[in-house]
PDB file of N, CA and C in Angstrom:
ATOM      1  N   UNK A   1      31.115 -11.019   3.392  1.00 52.00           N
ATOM      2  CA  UNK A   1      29.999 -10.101   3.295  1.00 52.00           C
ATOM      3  C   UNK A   1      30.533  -8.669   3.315  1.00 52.00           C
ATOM      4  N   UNK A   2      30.159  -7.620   2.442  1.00 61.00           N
ATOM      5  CA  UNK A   2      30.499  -6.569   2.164  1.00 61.00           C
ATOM      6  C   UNK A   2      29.910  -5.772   3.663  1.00 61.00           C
ATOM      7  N   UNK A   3      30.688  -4.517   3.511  1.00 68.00           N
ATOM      8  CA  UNK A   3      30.154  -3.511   4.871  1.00 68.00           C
ATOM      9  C   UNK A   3      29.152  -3.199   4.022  1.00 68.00           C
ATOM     10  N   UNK A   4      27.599  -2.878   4.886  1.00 72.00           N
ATOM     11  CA  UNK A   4      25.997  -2.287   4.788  1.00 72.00           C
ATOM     12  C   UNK A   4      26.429  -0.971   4.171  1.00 72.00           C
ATOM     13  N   UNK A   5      25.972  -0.377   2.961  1.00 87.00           N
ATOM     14  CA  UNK A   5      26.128   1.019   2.492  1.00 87.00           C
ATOM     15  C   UNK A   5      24.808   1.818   3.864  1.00 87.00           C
ATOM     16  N   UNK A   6      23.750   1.235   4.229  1.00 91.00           N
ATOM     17  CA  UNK A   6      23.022   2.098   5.338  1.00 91.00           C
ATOM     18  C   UNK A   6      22.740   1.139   6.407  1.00 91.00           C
ATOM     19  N   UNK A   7      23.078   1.580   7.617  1.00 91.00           N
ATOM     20  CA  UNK A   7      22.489   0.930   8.441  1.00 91.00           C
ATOM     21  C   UNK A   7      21.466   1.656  10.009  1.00 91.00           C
ATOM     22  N   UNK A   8      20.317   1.453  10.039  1.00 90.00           N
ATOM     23  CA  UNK A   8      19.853   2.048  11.069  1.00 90.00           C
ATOM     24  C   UNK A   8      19.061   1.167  12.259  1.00 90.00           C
ATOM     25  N   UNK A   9      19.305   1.395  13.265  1.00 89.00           N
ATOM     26  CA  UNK A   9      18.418   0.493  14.226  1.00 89.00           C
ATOM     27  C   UNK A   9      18.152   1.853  15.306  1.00 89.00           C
ATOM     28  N   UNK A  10      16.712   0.940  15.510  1.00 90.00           N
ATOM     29  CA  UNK A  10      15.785   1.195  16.485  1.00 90.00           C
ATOM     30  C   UNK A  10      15.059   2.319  15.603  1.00 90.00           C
ATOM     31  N   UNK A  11      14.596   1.515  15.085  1.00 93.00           N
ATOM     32  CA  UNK A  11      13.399   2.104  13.824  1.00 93.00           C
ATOM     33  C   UNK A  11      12.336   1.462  13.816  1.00 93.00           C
ATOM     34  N   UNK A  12      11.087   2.407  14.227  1.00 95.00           N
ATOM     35  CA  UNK A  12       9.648   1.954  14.332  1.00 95.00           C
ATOM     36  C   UNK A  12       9.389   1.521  12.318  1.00 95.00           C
ATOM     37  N   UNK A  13       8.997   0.061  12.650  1.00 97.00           N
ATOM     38  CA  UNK A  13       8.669  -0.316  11.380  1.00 97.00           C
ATOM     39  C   UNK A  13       6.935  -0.902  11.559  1.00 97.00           C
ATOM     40  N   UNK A  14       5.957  -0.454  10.805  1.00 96.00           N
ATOM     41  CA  UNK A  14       5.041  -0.481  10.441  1.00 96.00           C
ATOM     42  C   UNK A  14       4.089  -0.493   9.399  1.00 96.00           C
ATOM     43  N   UNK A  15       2.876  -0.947   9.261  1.00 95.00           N
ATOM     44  CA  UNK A  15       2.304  -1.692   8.174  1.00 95.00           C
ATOM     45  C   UNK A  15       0.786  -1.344   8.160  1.00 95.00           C
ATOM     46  N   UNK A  16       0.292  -0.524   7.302  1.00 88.00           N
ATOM     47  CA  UNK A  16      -1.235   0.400   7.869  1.00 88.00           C
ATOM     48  C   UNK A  16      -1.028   1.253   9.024  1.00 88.00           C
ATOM     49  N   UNK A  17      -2.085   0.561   9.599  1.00 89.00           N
ATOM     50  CA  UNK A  17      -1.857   0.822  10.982  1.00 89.00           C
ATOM     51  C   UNK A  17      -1.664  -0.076  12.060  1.00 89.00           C
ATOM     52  N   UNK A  18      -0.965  -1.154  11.742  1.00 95.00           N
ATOM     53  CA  UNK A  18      -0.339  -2.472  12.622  1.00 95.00           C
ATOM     54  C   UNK A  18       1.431  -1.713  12.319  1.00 95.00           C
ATOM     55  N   UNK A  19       1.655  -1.604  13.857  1.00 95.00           N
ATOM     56  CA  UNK A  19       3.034  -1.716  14.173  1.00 95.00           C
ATOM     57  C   UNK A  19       3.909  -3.018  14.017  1.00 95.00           C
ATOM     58  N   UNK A  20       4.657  -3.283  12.799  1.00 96.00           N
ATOM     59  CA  UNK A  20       5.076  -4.446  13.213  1.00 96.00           C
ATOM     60  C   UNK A  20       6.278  -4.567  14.444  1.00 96.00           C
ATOM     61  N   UNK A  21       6.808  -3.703  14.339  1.00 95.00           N
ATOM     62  CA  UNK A  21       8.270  -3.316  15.676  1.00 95.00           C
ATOM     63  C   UNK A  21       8.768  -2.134  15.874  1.00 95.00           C
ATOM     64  N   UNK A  22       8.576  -1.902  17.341  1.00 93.00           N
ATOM     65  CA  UNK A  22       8.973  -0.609  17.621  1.00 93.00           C
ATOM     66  C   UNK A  22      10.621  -0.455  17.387  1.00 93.00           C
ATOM     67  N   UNK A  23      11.526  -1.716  17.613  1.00 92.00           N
ATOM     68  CA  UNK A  23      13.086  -0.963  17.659  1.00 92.00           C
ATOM     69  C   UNK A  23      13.739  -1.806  16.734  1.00 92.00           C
ATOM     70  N   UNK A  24      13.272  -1.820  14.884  1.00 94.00           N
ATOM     71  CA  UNK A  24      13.925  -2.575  14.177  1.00 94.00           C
ATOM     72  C   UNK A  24      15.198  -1.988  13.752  1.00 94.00           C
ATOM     73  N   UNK A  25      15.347  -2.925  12.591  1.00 94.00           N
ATOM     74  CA  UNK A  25      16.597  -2.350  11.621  1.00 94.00           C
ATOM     75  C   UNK A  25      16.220  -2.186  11.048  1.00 94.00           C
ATOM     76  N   UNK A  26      16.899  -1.411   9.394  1.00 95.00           N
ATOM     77  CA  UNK A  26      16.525  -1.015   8.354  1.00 95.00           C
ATOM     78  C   UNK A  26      18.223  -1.157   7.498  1.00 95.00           C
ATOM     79  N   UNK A  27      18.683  -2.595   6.817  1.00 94.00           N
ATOM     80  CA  UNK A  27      19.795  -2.275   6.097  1.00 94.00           C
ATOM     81  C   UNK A  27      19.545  -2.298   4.669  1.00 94.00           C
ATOM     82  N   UNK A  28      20.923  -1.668   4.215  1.00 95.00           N
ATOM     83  CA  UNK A  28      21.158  -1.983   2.766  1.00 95.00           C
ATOM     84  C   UNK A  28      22.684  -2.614   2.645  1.00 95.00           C
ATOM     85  N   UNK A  29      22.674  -3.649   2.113  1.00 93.00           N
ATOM     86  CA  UNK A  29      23.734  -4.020   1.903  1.00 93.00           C
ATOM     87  C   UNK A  29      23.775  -5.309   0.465  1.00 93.00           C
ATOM     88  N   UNK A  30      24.739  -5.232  -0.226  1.00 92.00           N
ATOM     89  CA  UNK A  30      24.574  -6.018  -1.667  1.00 92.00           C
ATOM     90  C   UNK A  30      23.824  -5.577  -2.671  1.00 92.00           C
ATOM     91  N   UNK A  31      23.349  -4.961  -2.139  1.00 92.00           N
ATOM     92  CA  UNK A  31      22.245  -4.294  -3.566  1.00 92.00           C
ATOM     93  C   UNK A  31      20.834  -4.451  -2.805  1.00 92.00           C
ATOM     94  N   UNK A  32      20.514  -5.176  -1.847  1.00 95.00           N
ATOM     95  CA  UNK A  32      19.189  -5.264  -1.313  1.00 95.00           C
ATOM     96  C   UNK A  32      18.716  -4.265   0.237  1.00 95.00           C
ATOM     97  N   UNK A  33      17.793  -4.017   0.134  1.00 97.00           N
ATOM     98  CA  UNK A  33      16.915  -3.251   1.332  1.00 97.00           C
ATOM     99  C   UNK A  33      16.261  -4.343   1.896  1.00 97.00           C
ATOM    100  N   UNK A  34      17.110  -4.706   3.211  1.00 97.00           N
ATOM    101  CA  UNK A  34      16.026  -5.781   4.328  1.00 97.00           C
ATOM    102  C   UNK A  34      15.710  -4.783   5.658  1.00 97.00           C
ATOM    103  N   UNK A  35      14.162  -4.696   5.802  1.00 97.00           N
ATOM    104  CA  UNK A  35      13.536  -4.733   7.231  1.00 97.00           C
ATOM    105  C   UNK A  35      13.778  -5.749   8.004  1.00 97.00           C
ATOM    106  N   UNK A  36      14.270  -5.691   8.909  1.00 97.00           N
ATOM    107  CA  UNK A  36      14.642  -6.776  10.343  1.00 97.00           C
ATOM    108  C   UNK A  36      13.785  -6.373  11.350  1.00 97.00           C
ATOM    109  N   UNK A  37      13.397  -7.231  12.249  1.00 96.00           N
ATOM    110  CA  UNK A  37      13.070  -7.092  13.782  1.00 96.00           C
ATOM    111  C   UNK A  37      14.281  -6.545  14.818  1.00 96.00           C
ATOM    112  N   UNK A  38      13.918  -6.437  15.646  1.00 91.00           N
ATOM    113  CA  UNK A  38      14.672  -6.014  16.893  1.00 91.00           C
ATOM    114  C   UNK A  38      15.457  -7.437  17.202  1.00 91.00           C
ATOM    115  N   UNK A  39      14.960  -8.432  16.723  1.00 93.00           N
ATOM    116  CA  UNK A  39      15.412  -9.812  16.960  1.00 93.00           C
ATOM    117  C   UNK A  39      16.385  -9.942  16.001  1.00 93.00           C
ATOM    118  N   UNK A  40      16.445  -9.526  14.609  1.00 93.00           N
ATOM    119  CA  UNK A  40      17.337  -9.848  13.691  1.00 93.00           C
ATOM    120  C   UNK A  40      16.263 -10.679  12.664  1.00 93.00           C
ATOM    121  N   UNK A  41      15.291 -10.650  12.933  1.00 96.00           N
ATOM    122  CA  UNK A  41      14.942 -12.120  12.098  1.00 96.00           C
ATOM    123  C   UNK A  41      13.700 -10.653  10.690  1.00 96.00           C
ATOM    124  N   UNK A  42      13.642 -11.172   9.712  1.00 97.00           N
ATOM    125  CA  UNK A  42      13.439 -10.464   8.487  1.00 97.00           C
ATOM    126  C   UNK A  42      12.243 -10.110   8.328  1.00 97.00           C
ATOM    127  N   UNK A  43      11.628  -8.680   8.039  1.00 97.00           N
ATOM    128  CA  UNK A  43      10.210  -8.460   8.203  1.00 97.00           C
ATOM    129  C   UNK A  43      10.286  -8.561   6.583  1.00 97.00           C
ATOM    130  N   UNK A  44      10.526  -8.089   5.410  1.00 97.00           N
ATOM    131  CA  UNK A  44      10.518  -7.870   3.997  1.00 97.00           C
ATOM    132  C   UNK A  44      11.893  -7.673   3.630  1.00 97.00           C
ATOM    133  N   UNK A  45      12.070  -8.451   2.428  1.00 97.00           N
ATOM    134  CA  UNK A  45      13.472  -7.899   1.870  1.00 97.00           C
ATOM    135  C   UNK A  45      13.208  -7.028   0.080  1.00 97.00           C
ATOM    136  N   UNK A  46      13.851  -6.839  -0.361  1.00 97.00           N
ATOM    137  CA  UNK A  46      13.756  -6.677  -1.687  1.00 97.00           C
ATOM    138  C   UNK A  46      15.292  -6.249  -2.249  1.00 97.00           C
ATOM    139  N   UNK A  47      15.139  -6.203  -3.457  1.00 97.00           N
ATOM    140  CA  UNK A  47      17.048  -5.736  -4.255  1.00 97.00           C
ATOM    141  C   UNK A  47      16.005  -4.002  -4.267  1.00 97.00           C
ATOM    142  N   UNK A  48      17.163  -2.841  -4.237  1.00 96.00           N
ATOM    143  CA  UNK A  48      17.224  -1.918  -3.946  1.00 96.00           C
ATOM    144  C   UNK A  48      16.622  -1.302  -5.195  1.00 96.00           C
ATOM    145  N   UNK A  49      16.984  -1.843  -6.195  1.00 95.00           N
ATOM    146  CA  UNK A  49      16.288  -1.362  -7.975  1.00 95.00           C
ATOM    147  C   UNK A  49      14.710  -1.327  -7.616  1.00 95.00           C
ATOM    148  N   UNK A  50      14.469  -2.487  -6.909  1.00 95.00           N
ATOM    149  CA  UNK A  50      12.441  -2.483  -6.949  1.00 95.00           C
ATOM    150  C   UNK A  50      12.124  -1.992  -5.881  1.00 95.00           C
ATOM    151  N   UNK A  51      12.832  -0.850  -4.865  1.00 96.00           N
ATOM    152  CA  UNK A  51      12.249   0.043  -3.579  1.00 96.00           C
ATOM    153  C   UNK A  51      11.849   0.940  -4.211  1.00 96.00           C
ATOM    154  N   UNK A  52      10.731   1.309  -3.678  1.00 96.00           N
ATOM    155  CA  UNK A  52      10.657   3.179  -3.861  1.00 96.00           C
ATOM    156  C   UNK A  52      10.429   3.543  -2.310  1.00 96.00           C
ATOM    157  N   UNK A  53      11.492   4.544  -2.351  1.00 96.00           N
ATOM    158  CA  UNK A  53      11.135   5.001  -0.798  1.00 96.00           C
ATOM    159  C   UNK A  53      11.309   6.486  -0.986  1.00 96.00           C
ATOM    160  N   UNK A  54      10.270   7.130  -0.073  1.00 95.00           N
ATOM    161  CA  UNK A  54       9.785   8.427  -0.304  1.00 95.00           C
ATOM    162  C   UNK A  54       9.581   8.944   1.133  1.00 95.00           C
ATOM    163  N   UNK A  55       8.759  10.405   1.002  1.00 92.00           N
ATOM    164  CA  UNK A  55       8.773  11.047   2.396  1.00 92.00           C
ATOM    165  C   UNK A  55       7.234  10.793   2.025  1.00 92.00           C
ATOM    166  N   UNK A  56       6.092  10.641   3.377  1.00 91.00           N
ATOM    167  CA  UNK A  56       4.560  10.704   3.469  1.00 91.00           C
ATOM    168  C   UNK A  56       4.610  12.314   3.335  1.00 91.00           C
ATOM    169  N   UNK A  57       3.181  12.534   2.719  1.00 89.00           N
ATOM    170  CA  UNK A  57       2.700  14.091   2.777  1.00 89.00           C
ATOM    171  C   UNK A  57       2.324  13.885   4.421  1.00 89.00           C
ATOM    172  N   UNK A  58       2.443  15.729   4.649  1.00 86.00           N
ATOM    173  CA  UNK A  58       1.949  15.809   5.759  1.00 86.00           C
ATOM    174  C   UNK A  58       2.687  14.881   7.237  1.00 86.00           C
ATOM    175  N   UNK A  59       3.143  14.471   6.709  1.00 84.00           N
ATOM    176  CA  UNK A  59       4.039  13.983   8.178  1.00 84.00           C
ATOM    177  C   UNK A  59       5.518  14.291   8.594  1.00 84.00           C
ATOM    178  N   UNK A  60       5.805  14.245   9.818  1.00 83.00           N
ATOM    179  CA  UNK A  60       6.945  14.737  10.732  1.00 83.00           C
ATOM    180  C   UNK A  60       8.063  14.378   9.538  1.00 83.00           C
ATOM    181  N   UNK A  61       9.154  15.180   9.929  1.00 84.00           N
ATOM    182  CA  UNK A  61      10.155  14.806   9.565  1.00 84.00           C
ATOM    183  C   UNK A  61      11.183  13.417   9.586  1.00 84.00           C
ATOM    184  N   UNK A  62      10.588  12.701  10.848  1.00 89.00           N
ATOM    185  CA  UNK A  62      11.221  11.770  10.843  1.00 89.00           C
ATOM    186  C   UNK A  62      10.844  10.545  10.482  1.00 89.00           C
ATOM    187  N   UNK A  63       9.560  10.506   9.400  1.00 93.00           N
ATOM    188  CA  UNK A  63       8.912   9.175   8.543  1.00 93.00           C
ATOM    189  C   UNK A  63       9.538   9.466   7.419  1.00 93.00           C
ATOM    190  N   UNK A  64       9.698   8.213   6.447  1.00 95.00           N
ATOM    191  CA  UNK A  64       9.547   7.658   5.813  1.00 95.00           C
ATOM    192  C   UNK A  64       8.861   6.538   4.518  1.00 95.00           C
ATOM    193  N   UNK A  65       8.249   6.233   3.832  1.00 96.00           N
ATOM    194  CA  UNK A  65       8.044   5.268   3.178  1.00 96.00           C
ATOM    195  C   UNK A  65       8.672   4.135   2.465  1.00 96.00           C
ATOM    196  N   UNK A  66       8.537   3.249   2.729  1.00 97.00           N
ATOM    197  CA  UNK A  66       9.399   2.146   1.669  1.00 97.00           C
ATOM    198  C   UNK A  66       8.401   1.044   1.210  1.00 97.00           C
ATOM    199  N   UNK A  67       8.346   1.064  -0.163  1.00 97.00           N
ATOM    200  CA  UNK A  67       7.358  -0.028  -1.118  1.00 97.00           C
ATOM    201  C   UNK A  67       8.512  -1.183  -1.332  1.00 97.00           C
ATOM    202  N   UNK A  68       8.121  -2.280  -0.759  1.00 96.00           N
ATOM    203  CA  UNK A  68       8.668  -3.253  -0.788  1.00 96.00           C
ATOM    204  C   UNK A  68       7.772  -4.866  -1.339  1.00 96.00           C
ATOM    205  N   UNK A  69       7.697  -5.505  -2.879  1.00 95.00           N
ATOM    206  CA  UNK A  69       7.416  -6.499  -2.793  1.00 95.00           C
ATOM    207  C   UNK A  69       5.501  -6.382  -2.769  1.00 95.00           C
ATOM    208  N   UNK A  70       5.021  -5.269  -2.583  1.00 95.00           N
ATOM    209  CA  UNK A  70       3.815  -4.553  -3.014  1.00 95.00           C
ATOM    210  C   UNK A  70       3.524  -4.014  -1.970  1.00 95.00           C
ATOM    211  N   UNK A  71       4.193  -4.277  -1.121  1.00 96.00           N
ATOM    212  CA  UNK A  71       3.453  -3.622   0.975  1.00 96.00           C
ATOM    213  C   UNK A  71       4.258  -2.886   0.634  1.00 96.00           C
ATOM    214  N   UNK A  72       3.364  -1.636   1.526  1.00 97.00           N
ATOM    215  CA  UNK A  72       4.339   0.020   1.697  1.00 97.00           C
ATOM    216  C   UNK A  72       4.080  -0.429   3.523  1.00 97.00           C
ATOM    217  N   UNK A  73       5.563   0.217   3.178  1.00 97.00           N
ATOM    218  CA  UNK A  73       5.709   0.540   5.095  1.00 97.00           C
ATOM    219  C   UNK A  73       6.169   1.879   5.548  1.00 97.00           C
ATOM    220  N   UNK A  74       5.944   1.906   6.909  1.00 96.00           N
ATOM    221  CA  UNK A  74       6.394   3.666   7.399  1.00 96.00           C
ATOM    222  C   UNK A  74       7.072   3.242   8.382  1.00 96.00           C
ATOM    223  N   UNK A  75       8.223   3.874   8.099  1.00 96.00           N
ATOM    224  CA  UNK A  75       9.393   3.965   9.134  1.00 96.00           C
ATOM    225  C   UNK A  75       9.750   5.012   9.622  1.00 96.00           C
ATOM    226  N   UNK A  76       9.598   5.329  11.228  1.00 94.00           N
ATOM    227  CA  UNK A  76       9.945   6.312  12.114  1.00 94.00           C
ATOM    228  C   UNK A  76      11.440   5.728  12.386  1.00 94.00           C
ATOM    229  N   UNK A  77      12.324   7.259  11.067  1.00 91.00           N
ATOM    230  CA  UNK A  77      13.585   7.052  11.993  1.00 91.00           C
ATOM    231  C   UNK A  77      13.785   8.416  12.494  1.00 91.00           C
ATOM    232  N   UNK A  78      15.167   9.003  12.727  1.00 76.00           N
ATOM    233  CA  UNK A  78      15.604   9.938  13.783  1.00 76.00           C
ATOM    234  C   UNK A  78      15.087  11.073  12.695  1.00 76.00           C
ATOM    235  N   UNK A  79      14.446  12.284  13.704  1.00 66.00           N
ATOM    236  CA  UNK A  79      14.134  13.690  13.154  1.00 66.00           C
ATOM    237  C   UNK A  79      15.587  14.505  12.741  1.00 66.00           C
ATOM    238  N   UNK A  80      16.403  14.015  13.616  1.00 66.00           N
ATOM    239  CA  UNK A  80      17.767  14.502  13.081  1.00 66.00           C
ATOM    240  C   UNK A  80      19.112  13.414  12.993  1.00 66.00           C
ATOM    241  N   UNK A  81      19.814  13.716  12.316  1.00 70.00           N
ATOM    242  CA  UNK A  81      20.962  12.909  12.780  1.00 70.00           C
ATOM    243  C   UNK A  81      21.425  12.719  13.683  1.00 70.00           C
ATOM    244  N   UNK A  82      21.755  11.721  14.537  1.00 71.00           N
ATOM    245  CA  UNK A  82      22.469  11.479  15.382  1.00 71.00           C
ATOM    246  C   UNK A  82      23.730  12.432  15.531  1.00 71.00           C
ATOM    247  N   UNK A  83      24.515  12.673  16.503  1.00 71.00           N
ATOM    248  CA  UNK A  83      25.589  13.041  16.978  1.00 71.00           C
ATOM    249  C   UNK A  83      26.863  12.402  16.592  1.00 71.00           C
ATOM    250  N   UNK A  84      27.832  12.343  16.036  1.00 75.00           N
ATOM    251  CA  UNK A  84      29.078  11.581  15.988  1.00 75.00           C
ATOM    252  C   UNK A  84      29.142  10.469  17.176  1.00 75.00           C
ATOM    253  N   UNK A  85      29.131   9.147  17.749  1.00 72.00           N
ATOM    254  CA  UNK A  85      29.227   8.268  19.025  1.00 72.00           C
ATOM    255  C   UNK A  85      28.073   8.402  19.199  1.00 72.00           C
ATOM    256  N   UNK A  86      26.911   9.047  19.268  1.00 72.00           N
ATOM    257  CA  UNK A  86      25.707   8.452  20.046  1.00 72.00           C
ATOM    258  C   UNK A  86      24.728   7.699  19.568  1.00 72.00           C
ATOM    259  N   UNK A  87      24.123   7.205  20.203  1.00 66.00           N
ATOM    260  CA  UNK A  87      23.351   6.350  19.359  1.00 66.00           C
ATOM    261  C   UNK A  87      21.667   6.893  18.910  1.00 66.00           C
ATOM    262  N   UNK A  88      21.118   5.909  18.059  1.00 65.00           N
ATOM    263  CA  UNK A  88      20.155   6.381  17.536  1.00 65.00           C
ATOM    264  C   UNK A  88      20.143   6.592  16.235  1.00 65.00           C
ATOM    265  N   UNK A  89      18.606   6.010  15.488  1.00 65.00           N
ATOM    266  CA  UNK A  89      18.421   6.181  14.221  1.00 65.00           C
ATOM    267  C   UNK A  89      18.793   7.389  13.258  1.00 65.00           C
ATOM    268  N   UNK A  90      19.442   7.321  11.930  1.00 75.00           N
ATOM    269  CA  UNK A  90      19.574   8.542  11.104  1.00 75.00           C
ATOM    270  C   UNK A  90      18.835   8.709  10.871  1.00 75.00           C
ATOM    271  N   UNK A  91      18.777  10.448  10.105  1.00 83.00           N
ATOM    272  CA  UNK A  91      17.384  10.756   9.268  1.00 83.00           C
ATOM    273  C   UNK A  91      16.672  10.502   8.196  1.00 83.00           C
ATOM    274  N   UNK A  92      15.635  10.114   8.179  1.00 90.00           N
ATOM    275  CA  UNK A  92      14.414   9.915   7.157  1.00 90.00           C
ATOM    276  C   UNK A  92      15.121  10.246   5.942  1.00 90.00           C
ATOM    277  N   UNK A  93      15.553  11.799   5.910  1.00 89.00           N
ATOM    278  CA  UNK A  93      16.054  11.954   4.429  1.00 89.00           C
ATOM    279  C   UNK A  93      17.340  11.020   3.960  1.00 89.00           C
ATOM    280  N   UNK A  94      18.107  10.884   5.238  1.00 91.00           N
ATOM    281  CA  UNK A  94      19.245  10.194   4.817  1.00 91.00           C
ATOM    282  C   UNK A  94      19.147   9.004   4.428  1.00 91.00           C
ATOM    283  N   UNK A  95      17.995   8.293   4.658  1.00 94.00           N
ATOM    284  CA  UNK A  95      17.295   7.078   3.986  1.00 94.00           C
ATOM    285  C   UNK A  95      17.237   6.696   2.670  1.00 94.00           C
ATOM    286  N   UNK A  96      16.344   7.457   2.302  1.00 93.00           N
ATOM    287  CA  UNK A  96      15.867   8.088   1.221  1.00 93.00           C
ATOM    288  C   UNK A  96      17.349   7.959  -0.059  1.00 93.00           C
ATOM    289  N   UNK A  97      17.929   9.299   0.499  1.00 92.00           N
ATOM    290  CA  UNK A  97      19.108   8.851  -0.072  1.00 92.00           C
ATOM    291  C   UNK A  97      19.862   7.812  -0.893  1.00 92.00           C
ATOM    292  N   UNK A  98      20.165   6.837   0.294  1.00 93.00           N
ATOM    293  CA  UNK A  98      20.712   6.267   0.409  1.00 93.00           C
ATOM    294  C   UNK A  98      20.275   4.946  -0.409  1.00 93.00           C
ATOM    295  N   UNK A  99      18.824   4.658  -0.440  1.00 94.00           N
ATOM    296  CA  UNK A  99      18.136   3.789  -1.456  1.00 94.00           C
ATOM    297  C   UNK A  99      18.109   4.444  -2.248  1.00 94.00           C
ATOM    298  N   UNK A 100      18.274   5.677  -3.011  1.00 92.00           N
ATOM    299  CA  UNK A 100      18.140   6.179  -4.570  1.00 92.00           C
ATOM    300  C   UNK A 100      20.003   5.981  -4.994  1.00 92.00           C
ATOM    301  N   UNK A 101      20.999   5.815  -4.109  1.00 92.00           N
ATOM    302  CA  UNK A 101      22.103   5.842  -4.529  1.00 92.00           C
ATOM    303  C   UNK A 101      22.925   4.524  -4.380  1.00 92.00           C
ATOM    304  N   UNK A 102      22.064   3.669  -4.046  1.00 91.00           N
ATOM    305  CA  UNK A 102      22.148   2.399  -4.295  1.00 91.00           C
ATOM    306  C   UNK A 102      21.546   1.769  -5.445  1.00 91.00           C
ATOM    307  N   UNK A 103      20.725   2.187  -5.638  1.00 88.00           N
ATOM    308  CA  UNK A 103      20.160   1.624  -6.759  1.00 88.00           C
ATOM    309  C   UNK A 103      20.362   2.152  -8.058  1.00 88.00           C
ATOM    310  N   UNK A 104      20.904   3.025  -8.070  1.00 86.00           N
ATOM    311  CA  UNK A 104      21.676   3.914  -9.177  1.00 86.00           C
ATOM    312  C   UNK A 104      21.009   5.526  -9.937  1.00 86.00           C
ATOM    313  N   UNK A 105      20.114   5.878  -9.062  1.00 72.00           N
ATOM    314  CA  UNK A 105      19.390   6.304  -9.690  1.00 72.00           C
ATOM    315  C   UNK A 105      19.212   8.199  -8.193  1.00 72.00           C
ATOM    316  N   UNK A 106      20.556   8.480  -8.809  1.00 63.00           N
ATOM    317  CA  UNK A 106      20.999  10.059  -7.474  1.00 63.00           C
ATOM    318  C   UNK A 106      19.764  10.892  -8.475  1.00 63.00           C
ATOM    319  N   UNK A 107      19.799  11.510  -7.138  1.00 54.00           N
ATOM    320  CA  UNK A 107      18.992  13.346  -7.676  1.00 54.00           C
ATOM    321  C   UNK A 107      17.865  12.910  -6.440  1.00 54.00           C
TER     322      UNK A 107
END
């Protein structure tokens, strides 16, 4: 198994307004974007070509969106980057990123 091009945990993952988990994951690795539980076990997967993940209007810096499979979800990760060693989710934008440069498609 290849190293995850993103990996973040303890990321509020949610669905409307049903929380599905306050301290998930969020990887990319192989070409696909999987939501995990805090358990490990899989909230949505998809290949990284059919995500769109974006920033919500009007909200904090540290959400997210990701359309996965037709459900959009909002993910609270870190307002800032983490520190070099400490722990805690990266930023929203670095998300973002990171699914547009996986999937081939920078800017």
């Amino acid at each position: 198994m290849a190293e995850p091009e993103f990996t973040a945990t303890g990321v509020r993952i949610g669905k409307r307004l049903r929380s599905l988990t306050r301290a998930g994951q969020v990887r990319i690795s192989d070409g696909r974007l999987e939501l995990l539980t805090s358990y490990g076990s899989e909230i949505d997967s998809a290949p990284v070509q059919a995500v769109r993940a974006s920033r919500p209007w009007f909200a904090p810096e540290d959400r997210a969106l990701a359309d996965l499979n037709g459900n959009r979800y909002l993910l609270t990760l870190g307002d800032h980057d983490p520190a070099p060693g400490e722990p805690g989710p990266p930023a929203a934008r670095r998300f973002i990123e990171a699914v547009r440069r996986a999937a081939g498609r920078e800017g």
